[in-house]
Amino acid sequence: MSSARAVFQSPLLSGIISSRCYSSVCVSSCHTEVSNGSRLQARSQSRASAQSTAGLGSGGEKTAVVIDLGAAYTKCGFAGETGPRFIIPSEIKHPGSQEAVRVVQYNINTEELYTILKEFIHLLYFRHLLVNPRDRRVVIIESILCPSHFRETLSRVFFKHFEVPSVLFAPSHLMSVMTLGIQSALVMDCGYTETLVLPGSFDTLKLL
């Protein structure tokens, strides 16, 4: 089960705060599609949307951007929707040679990583999502084995360069459990470079 899809489907994310996150966030969204039919149905859906966002402090607050950076592909979209808007290769083209450069790298220096991530996130926002980074909070789906320097560099890109309101790092295995509406499960995460089998339990949130 895709951990990213779980976050897109979930109407509420709260309490999952990474120790490396500089700003806490509670993501709540409701995606309402109003048909051309019954006005009564439209009013009902609009009322449900307003109620779901009441806890955010502003009924008109824009939904968060959700990004799942994978070794081979990256999924991105908006919280509350049924799935990712885009699934694209996790790579950028080198300006000089047009050679593909992988985005998810753990063994390069911080400044080089910063440049690569900055270019890739710019691509996500301004070629695919087409939204202003300053207007929306960000949820990053990450592996619990993600090195701290990668997480910190990614945070620096979002806050320093794109000036997003806040960033939340959500463990991928817990996001898979969330969509099932259960408290715990054994999660098998089959990725491009590795496969992880982890117990997913919301009781572990206090340890994060």
Coordinates of N, CA and C in Angstrom, one line a residue:
M1 N 0.8 -1.2 0.0 CA 0.0 0.0 0.0 C 0.9 1.2 0.0
S2 N 0.5 2.2 -0.9 CA 1.3 3.4 -1.0 C 1.1 4.3 0.2
S3 N 2.2 4.6 0.9 CA 2.1 5.5 2.0 C 1.7 6.9 1.6
A4 N 2.1 7.3 0.4 CA 1.7 8.7 -0.1 C 0.2 8.7 -0.3
R5 N -0.3 7.7 -0.9 CA -1.8 7.7 -1.1 C -2.5 7.8 0.2
A6 N -2.0 7.2 1.2 CA -2.6 7.2 2.5 C -2.8 8.6 3.0
V7 N -1.7 9.4 2.8 CA -1.8 10.8 3.3 C -2.7 11.6 2.5
F8 N -2.8 11.4 1.1 CA -3.7 12.2 0.3 C -5.1 11.9 0.7
Q9 N -5.4 10.6 1.1 CA -6.8 10.3 1.4 C -7.2 10.7 2.8
S10 N -6.2 10.8 3.7 CA -6.5 11.2 5.1 C -6.9 12.6 5.3
P11 N -8.1 12.9 5.9 CA -8.5 14.2 6.2 C -7.8 14.9 7.3
L12 N -7.1 14.1 8.2 CA -6.5 14.7 9.4 C -5.1 14.1 9.6
L13 N -4.2 15.0 9.8 CA -2.8 14.6 10.3 C -2.5 15.5 11.5
S14 N -2.2 14.9 12.6 CA -1.9 15.7 13.8 C -1.0 14.9 14.7
G15 N -0.1 15.6 15.3 CA 0.8 14.9 16.3 C 2.0 14.2 15.8
I16 N 2.2 14.1 14.5 CA 3.3 13.4 14.0 C 4.4 14.4 13.7
I17 N 5.1 14.8 14.6 CA 6.1 15.9 14.5 C 7.5 15.3 14.6
S18 N 8.3 15.6 13.5 CA 9.7 15.1 13.6 C 10.5 16.0 14.5
S19 N 11.5 15.4 15.1 CA 12.4 16.2 16.0 C 13.2 17.2 15.2
R20 N 13.2 17.0 13.8 CA 14.0 17.9 13.0 C 13.1 19.0 12.4
C21 N 11.8 19.0 12.6 CA 10.9 19.9 12.0 C 10.9 21.2 12.9
Y22 N 11.0 22.3 12.2 CA 11.2 23.6 12.9 C 9.8 24.3 13.1
S23 N 8.8 23.8 12.6 CA 7.4 24.4 12.8 C 6.4 23.3 12.8
S24 N 5.6 23.2 13.9 CA 4.6 22.1 14.0 C 3.4 22.4 13.0
V25 N 2.7 21.4 12.6 CA 1.6 21.6 11.7 C 0.6 20.5 11.9
C26 N -0.7 20.9 11.8 CA -1.8 19.9 11.8 C -2.5 20.1 10.5
V27 N -2.5 19.0 9.7 CA -3.0 19.2 8.3 C -4.4 18.6 8.3
S28 N -5.3 19.4 7.9 CA -6.7 18.9 7.7 C -7.3 19.5 6.5
S29 N -7.9 18.6 5.6 CA -8.4 19.1 4.4 C -9.6 18.3 3.9
C30 N -10.4 18.9 3.2 CA -11.5 18.1 2.6 C -11.7 18.6 1.2
H31 N -11.6 17.7 0.3 CA -11.7 18.0 -1.2 C -13.1 17.8 -1.6
T32 N -13.8 18.9 -2.0 CA -15.2 18.8 -2.3 C -15.4 19.0 -3.8
E33 N -16.1 18.1 -4.4 CA -16.4 18.2 -5.8 C -17.9 18.5 -6.0
V34 N -18.2 19.7 -6.5 CA -19.6 20.1 -6.6 C -20.1 19.8 -8.0
S35 N -21.1 19.0 -8.2 CA -21.6 18.6 -9.5 C -22.5 19.7 -10.0
N36 N -23.0 19.6 -11.2 CA -23.9 20.6 -11.8 C -25.3 20.3 -11.5
G37 N -25.5 19.3 -10.7 CA -26.9 18.8 -10.4 C -27.5 19.6 -9.2
S38 N -27.8 18.8 -8.2 CA -28.6 19.3 -7.1 C -27.9 20.4 -6.3
R39 N -28.5 21.6 -6.1 CA -27.9 22.6 -5.3 C -27.9 22.2 -3.8
L40 N -28.8 21.4 -3.4 CA -28.9 20.9 -2.0 C -27.6 20.1 -1.7
Q41 N -27.2 19.2 -2.7 CA -26.0 18.4 -2.5 C -24.8 19.3 -2.4
A42 N -24.8 20.4 -3.2 CA -23.6 21.3 -3.2 C -23.5 22.0 -1.9
R43 N -24.7 22.4 -1.3 CA -24.6 23.0 0.0 C -24.1 22.1 1.1
S44 N -24.6 20.8 1.0 CA -24.2 19.8 2.0 C -22.7 19.6 1.9
Q45 N -22.2 19.4 0.7 CA -20.8 19.2 0.6 C -19.9 20.4 1.1
S46 N -20.4 21.6 0.8 CA -19.7 22.8 1.2 C -19.7 22.9 2.7
R47 N -20.8 22.6 3.3 CA -20.9 22.6 4.8 C -20.0 21.6 5.4
A48 N -19.9 20.4 4.8 CA -18.9 19.4 5.3 C -17.5 19.8 5.2
S49 N -17.2 20.5 4.1 CA -15.8 21.0 3.9 C -15.5 22.1 5.0
A50 N -16.4 23.0 5.2 CA -16.2 24.0 6.2 C -16.0 23.4 7.6
Q51 N -16.7 22.4 8.0 CA -16.6 21.8 9.3 C -15.3 21.1 9.4
S52 N -14.8 20.5 8.3 CA -13.5 19.7 8.4 C -12.3 20.6 8.5
T53 N -12.4 21.9 8.1 CA -11.3 22.8 8.2 C -11.5 23.8 9.4
A54 N -12.5 23.5 10.2 CA -12.7 24.4 11.3 C -11.6 24.5 12.3
G55 N -10.9 23.3 12.5 CA -9.8 23.2 13.5 C -8.6 23.9 13.0
L56 N -8.5 24.4 11.8 CA -7.3 25.1 11.3 C -7.3 26.5 11.6
G57 N -8.3 27.1 12.1 CA -8.4 28.5 12.5 C -8.8 29.4 11.3
S58 N -8.9 28.8 10.1 CA -9.3 29.6 9.0 C -10.0 28.7 8.0
G59 N -11.3 29.0 7.8 CA -12.1 28.1 6.9 C -11.6 28.1 5.5
G60 N -10.9 29.2 5.1 CA -10.4 29.3 3.7 C -9.0 28.9 3.5
E61 N -8.4 28.3 4.5 CA -7.0 27.9 4.4 C -6.8 26.9 3.3
K62 N -5.7 27.0 2.6 CA -5.4 26.1 1.5 C -4.8 24.8 2.0
T63 N -5.2 23.8 1.2 CA -4.7 22.4 1.6 C -3.2 22.3 1.5
A64 N -2.6 21.4 2.3 CA -1.2 21.3 2.3 C -0.7 20.5 1.1
V65 N 0.5 20.8 0.7 CA 1.2 20.0 -0.4 C 1.8 18.8 0.3
V66 N 1.6 17.6 -0.4 CA 2.2 16.4 0.1 C 3.2 15.9 -0.9
I67 N 4.4 15.6 -0.4 CA 5.5 15.1 -1.2 C 6.1 13.9 -0.7
D68 N 6.3 12.9 -1.5 CA 6.9 11.6 -1.2 C 8.1 11.4 -2.1
L69 N 9.3 11.7 -1.5 CA 10.5 11.6 -2.3 C 11.1 10.2 -2.3
G70 N 11.0 9.5 -3.4 CA 11.5 8.2 -3.5 C 12.8 8.1 -4.2
A71 N 13.5 7.0 -4.1 CA 14.8 6.9 -4.8 C 14.6 6.9 -6.3
A72 N 13.5 6.4 -6.8 CA 13.3 6.3 -8.3 C 12.2 7.3 -8.7
Y73 N 11.1 7.4 -8.0 CA 10.0 8.3 -8.4 C 9.6 9.1 -7.2
T74 N 9.0 10.3 -7.5 CA 8.5 11.2 -6.5 C 7.0 11.4 -6.7
K75 N 6.2 11.3 -5.7 CA 4.8 11.5 -5.8 C 4.5 12.8 -5.1
C76 N 3.6 13.6 -5.7 CA 3.3 14.9 -5.1 C 1.8 15.2 -5.4
G77 N 1.2 16.0 -4.6 CA -0.2 16.4 -4.7 C -0.6 17.2 -3.5
F78 N -1.9 17.1 -3.2 CA -2.5 17.8 -2.1 C -3.3 17.0 -1.1
A79 N -3.2 17.3 0.1 CA -3.8 16.5 1.2 C -5.3 16.5 1.0
G80 N -5.9 15.4 1.3 CA -7.4 15.3 1.2 C -7.8 14.7 -0.2
E81 N -7.0 14.6 -1.2 CA -7.4 14.1 -2.5 C -7.2 12.6 -2.5
T82 N -7.7 11.9 -3.5 CA -7.7 10.4 -3.5 C -6.4 9.8 -3.9
G83 N -5.5 10.6 -4.4 CA -4.2 10.1 -4.8 C -3.3 11.2 -5.2
P84 N -2.0 10.9 -5.6 CA -1.1 12.0 -6.0 C -1.5 12.6 -7.3
R85 N -1.2 13.9 -7.5 CA -1.5 14.6 -8.8 C -0.5 14.1 -9.8
F86 N 0.8 14.0 -9.4 CA 1.9 13.7 -10.3 C 2.8 12.6 -9.7
I87 N 3.3 11.7 -10.6 CA 4.4 10.8 -10.2 C 5.5 11.0 -11.3
I88 N 6.6 11.5 -10.8 CA 7.7 11.9 -11.8 C 9.0 11.2 -11.3
P89 N 10.0 11.1 -12.2 CA 11.3 10.5 -11.8 C 12.0 11.5 -10.8
S90 N 12.6 10.9 -9.9 CA 13.4 11.7 -8.8 C 14.7 12.0 -9.4
E91 N 14.8 12.9 -10.4 CA 16.0 13.3 -11.0 C 15.9 14.7 -11.6
I92 N 17.0 15.3 -11.8 CA 17.0 16.6 -12.5 C 18.1 16.5 -13.6
K93 N 18.0 17.3 -14.6 CA 19.0 17.3 -15.7 C 20.2 18.3 -15.4
H94 N 21.4 17.8 -15.5 CA 22.6 18.6 -15.3 C 22.6 19.7 -16.3
P95 N 22.7 21.0 -15.9 CA 22.7 22.1 -16.9 C 23.7 22.0 -18.0
G96 N 24.9 21.5 -17.7 CA 25.9 21.4 -18.7 C 25.7 20.3 -19.7
S97 N 25.7 19.1 -19.2 CA 25.6 17.9 -20.0 C 24.3 17.3 -20.3
Q98 N 23.2 17.8 -19.6 CA 21.9 17.3 -19.6 C 21.8 15.8 -19.1
E99 N 22.9 15.5 -18.3 CA 22.9 14.2 -17.7 C 21.9 14.1 -16.5
A100 N 21.2 13.0 -16.3 CA 20.3 12.9 -15.2 C 21.0 12.8 -13.9
V101 N 20.6 13.6 -12.9 CA 21.2 13.5 -11.6 C 20.1 13.1 -10.6
R102 N 20.4 12.1 -9.8 CA 19.5 11.6 -8.8 C 19.3 12.6 -7.7
V103 N 18.0 12.8 -7.3 CA 17.7 13.8 -6.2 C 18.0 13.2 -4.8
V104 N 17.6 12.0 -4.6 CA 17.8 11.3 -3.3 C 19.2 10.7 -3.2
Q105 N 20.1 11.5 -2.6 CA 21.5 11.0 -2.4 C 21.9 11.3 -1.0
Y106 N 22.6 10.3 -0.4 CA 23.0 10.5 1.0 C 24.5 10.7 1.2
N107 N 25.2 10.5 0.1 CA 26.7 10.5 0.2 C 27.4 11.6 -0.5
I108 N 26.7 12.8 -0.6 CA 27.3 13.9 -1.2 C 27.3 15.1 -0.2
N109 N 28.1 16.1 -0.4 CA 28.2 17.2 0.5 C 26.9 18.0 0.6
T110 N 26.7 18.7 1.7 CA 25.5 19.4 2.0 C 25.1 20.4 0.9
E111 N 26.1 21.2 0.5 CA 25.8 22.3 -0.4 C 25.4 21.8 -1.8
E112 N 26.0 20.7 -2.2 CA 25.6 20.1 -3.5 C 24.2 19.5 -3.4
L113 N 23.9 18.9 -2.3 CA 22.6 18.3 -2.0 C 21.6 19.5 -2.0
Y114 N 21.9 20.6 -1.4 CA 21.0 21.7 -1.3 C 20.6 22.2 -2.7
T115 N 21.6 22.3 -3.6 CA 21.4 22.8 -4.9 C 20.5 21.9 -5.7
I116 N 20.7 20.6 -5.6 CA 19.9 19.6 -6.3 C 18.5 19.6 -5.8
L117 N 18.3 19.6 -4.5 CA 17.0 19.6 -3.9 C 16.2 20.9 -4.3
K118 N 16.9 22.0 -4.3 CA 16.3 23.3 -4.6 C 15.8 23.3 -6.0
E119 N 16.5 22.8 -7.0 CA 16.1 22.7 -8.4 C 14.9 21.8 -8.5
F120 N 15.0 20.6 -7.8 CA 13.9 19.6 -8.0 C 12.6 20.2 -7.4
I121 N 12.7 20.7 -6.2 CA 11.4 21.3 -5.6 C 10.9 22.4 -6.4
H122 N 11.7 23.2 -7.0 CA 11.3 24.3 -7.9 C 10.5 23.7 -9.0
L123 N 11.0 22.6 -9.6 CA 10.3 21.9 -10.7 C 8.9 21.4 -10.2
L124 N 8.8 20.8 -9.0 CA 7.5 20.3 -8.5 C 6.5 21.5 -8.4
Y125 N 6.9 22.6 -7.8 CA 6.0 23.7 -7.6 C 5.6 24.4 -8.9
F126 N 6.5 24.7 -9.7 CA 6.2 25.6 -10.8 C 6.0 25.0 -12.2
R127 N 6.3 23.7 -12.3 CA 6.0 23.0 -13.5 C 4.8 22.0 -13.4
H128 N 4.7 21.4 -12.2 CA 3.6 20.4 -12.0 C 2.5 20.9 -11.1
L129 N 2.7 21.3 -9.8 CA 1.7 21.7 -8.9 C 1.1 23.1 -9.2
L130 N 1.9 23.9 -9.7 CA 1.5 25.3 -10.1 C 0.8 26.1 -9.0
V131 N 1.5 26.1 -7.8 CA 1.0 26.8 -6.7 C 2.2 27.6 -6.1
N132 N 1.8 28.6 -5.3 CA 2.8 29.4 -4.6 C 3.3 28.7 -3.3
P133 N 4.6 28.4 -3.2 CA 5.1 27.7 -2.0 C 4.7 28.4 -0.7
R134 N 4.7 29.8 -0.7 CA 4.4 30.5 0.5 C 3.0 30.4 1.0
D135 N 2.1 29.9 0.2 CA 0.7 29.8 0.5 C 0.3 28.5 1.2
R136 N 1.1 27.5 1.1 CA 0.7 26.2 1.6 C 1.8 25.5 2.4
R137 N 1.3 24.8 3.5 CA 2.2 24.0 4.3 C 2.6 22.8 3.6
V138 N 3.6 22.1 4.1 CA 4.2 21.0 3.4 C 4.2 19.7 4.3
V139 N 3.8 18.6 3.8 CA 4.0 17.3 4.4 C 4.9 16.5 3.6
I140 N 6.0 16.0 4.3 CA 7.0 15.2 3.6 C 6.9 13.8 4.1
I141 N 6.6 12.8 3.2 CA 6.6 11.4 3.6 C 8.0 10.9 3.5
E142 N 8.5 10.4 4.7 CA 9.9 9.9 4.7 C 10.1 8.6 5.4
S143 N 11.1 7.9 5.0 CA 11.5 6.7 5.7 C 12.1 7.0 7.1
I144 N 11.9 6.2 8.1 CA 12.5 6.4 9.4 C 14.0 6.2 9.3
L145 N 14.5 5.7 8.3 CA 15.9 5.5 8.1 C 16.6 6.6 7.3
C146 N 15.8 7.6 7.0 CA 16.4 8.8 6.3 C 17.4 9.5 7.2
P147 N 18.6 9.7 6.6 CA 19.7 10.4 7.4 C 19.3 11.8 7.8
S148 N 19.8 12.2 9.0 CA 19.4 13.5 9.5 C 19.9 14.6 8.6
H149 N 21.0 14.5 8.0 CA 21.6 15.6 7.2 C 20.7 15.8 6.0
F150 N 20.1 14.8 5.4 CA 19.2 14.9 4.3 C 17.9 15.7 4.7
R151 N 17.4 15.3 5.8 CA 16.2 15.9 6.4 C 16.4 17.4 6.7
E152 N 17.6 17.7 7.3 CA 17.9 19.1 7.6 C 18.1 19.9 6.4
T153 N 18.8 19.3 5.4 CA 19.0 20.1 4.1 C 17.7 20.3 3.4
L154 N 16.8 19.4 3.4 CA 15.5 19.5 2.7 C 14.7 20.6 3.5
S155 N 14.8 20.6 4.8 CA 14.1 21.6 5.6 C 14.6 23.0 5.3
R156 N 15.9 23.1 5.1 CA 16.5 24.4 4.8 C 16.1 24.9 3.4
V157 N 16.0 24.0 2.5 CA 15.5 24.4 1.2 C 14.1 25.0 1.2
F158 N 13.2 24.3 2.0 CA 11.8 24.7 2.0 C 11.7 26.1 2.8
F159 N 12.4 26.2 3.9 CA 12.2 27.4 4.7 C 13.0 28.6 4.2
K160 N 14.3 28.3 3.8 CA 15.1 29.4 3.4 C 14.8 29.9 1.9
H161 N 14.7 29.0 1.0 CA 14.5 29.3 -0.4 C 13.1 29.5 -0.8
F162 N 12.2 28.6 -0.4 CA 10.8 28.7 -0.8 C 9.9 29.4 0.2
E163 N 10.4 29.6 1.5 CA 9.7 30.3 2.5 C 8.3 29.7 2.7
V164 N 8.2 28.4 2.9 CA 6.9 27.8 3.2 C 6.5 28.1 4.6
P165 N 5.2 28.0 5.0 CA 4.8 28.3 6.3 C 5.3 27.3 7.3
S166 N 5.2 26.0 7.0 CA 5.7 25.0 7.9 C 5.9 23.7 7.2
V167 N 6.7 22.8 7.8 CA 7.0 21.5 7.2 C 6.8 20.4 8.3
L168 N 6.1 19.3 7.9 CA 5.9 18.2 8.8 C 6.5 17.0 8.1
F169 N 7.4 16.2 8.8 CA 7.9 15.0 8.3 C 7.1 13.8 8.9
A170 N 6.4 13.1 8.0 CA 5.6 12.0 8.5 C 6.2 10.6 8.1
P171 N 6.3 9.7 9.1 CA 6.9 8.4 8.8 C 6.0 7.6 7.8
S172 N 6.6 7.1 6.8 CA 5.9 6.5 5.7 C 5.1 5.2 6.2
H173 N 5.6 4.5 7.1 CA 4.9 3.2 7.5 C 3.7 3.6 8.3
L174 N 3.7 4.7 9.1 CA 2.6 5.1 9.8 C 1.5 5.7 8.9
M175 N 1.8 6.3 7.8 CA 0.9 6.8 6.9 C 0.1 5.7 6.2
S176 N 0.8 4.5 6.0 CA 0.1 3.4 5.4 C -1.0 2.9 6.4
V177 N -0.7 2.9 7.7 CA -1.7 2.4 8.7 C -2.8 3.3 8.8
M178 N -2.6 4.6 8.7 CA -3.6 5.6 8.9 C -4.8 5.5 8.0
T179 N -4.6 5.1 6.7 CA -5.7 5.1 5.8 C -6.6 3.9 6.1
L180 N -6.1 2.9 6.8 CA -7.0 1.7 7.2 C -7.8 2.0 8.4
G181 N -7.6 3.0 9.1 CA -8.4 3.3 10.3 C -8.1 2.4 11.4
I182 N -6.9 1.9 11.5 CA -6.5 1.0 12.6 C -5.3 1.6 13.3
Q183 N -5.1 1.0 14.5 CA -4.0 1.6 15.3 C -2.6 1.0 15.1
S184 N -2.6 -0.2 14.6 CA -1.3 -0.9 14.3 C -1.4 -1.9 13.2
A185 N -0.3 -2.2 12.6 CA -0.2 -3.2 11.5 C 1.3 -3.5 11.2
L186 N 1.5 -4.6 10.6 CA 2.8 -4.9 10.1 C 2.9 -4.4 8.6
V187 N 3.8 -3.4 8.4 CA 3.9 -2.8 7.1 C 5.1 -3.2 6.3
M188 N 4.9 -3.6 5.1 CA 6.0 -4.0 4.2 C 6.1 -2.9 3.1
D189 N 7.2 -2.2 3.1 CA 7.5 -1.1 2.2 C 8.4 -1.5 1.2
C190 N 8.0 -1.8 0.0 CA 8.8 -2.3 -1.1 C 9.2 -1.1 -2.0
G191 N 10.4 -0.6 -1.8 CA 10.9 0.5 -2.6 C 11.8 0.1 -3.8
Y192 N 12.4 1.1 -4.4 CA 13.2 0.8 -5.6 C 14.6 0.2 -5.2
T193 N 15.1 0.7 -4.1 CA 16.5 0.2 -3.7 C 16.5 -0.7 -2.5
E194 N 15.4 -0.7 -1.7 CA 15.3 -1.5 -0.5 C 13.9 -1.8 -0.1
T195 N 13.7 -2.9 0.7 CA 12.4 -3.3 1.2 C 12.5 -3.3 2.7
L196 N 11.5 -2.6 3.4 CA 11.5 -2.6 4.8 C 10.2 -3.2 5.3
V197 N 10.4 -4.0 6.4 CA 9.2 -4.6 7.1 C 9.3 -4.0 8.5
L198 N 8.2 -3.2 8.8 CA 8.2 -2.5 10.1 C 6.9 -2.6 10.8
P199 N 6.8 -2.6 12.1 CA 5.5 -2.5 12.8 C 5.1 -1.1 12.8
G200 N 3.9 -0.9 12.2 CA 3.3 0.5 12.2 C 2.3 0.6 13.3
S201 N 2.6 1.5 14.3 CA 1.7 1.7 15.5 C 1.7 3.1 15.9
F202 N 0.5 3.7 16.1 CA 0.5 5.1 16.6 C 0.9 5.2 18.0
D203 N 1.1 4.1 18.7 CA 1.6 4.2 20.1 C 3.0 4.6 20.1
T204 N 3.7 4.5 18.9 CA 5.1 4.9 18.9 C 5.3 6.4 18.6
L205 N 4.2 7.1 18.4 CA 4.3 8.5 18.1 C 5.0 9.3 19.2
K206 N 4.8 8.8 20.5 CA 5.4 9.5 21.6 C 6.9 9.4 21.6
L207 N 7.5 8.4 20.8 CA 8.9 8.2 20.7 C 9.5 9.1 19.6
L208 N 8.7 9.7 18.7 CA 9.3 10.5 17.6 C 9.7 11.8 18.1

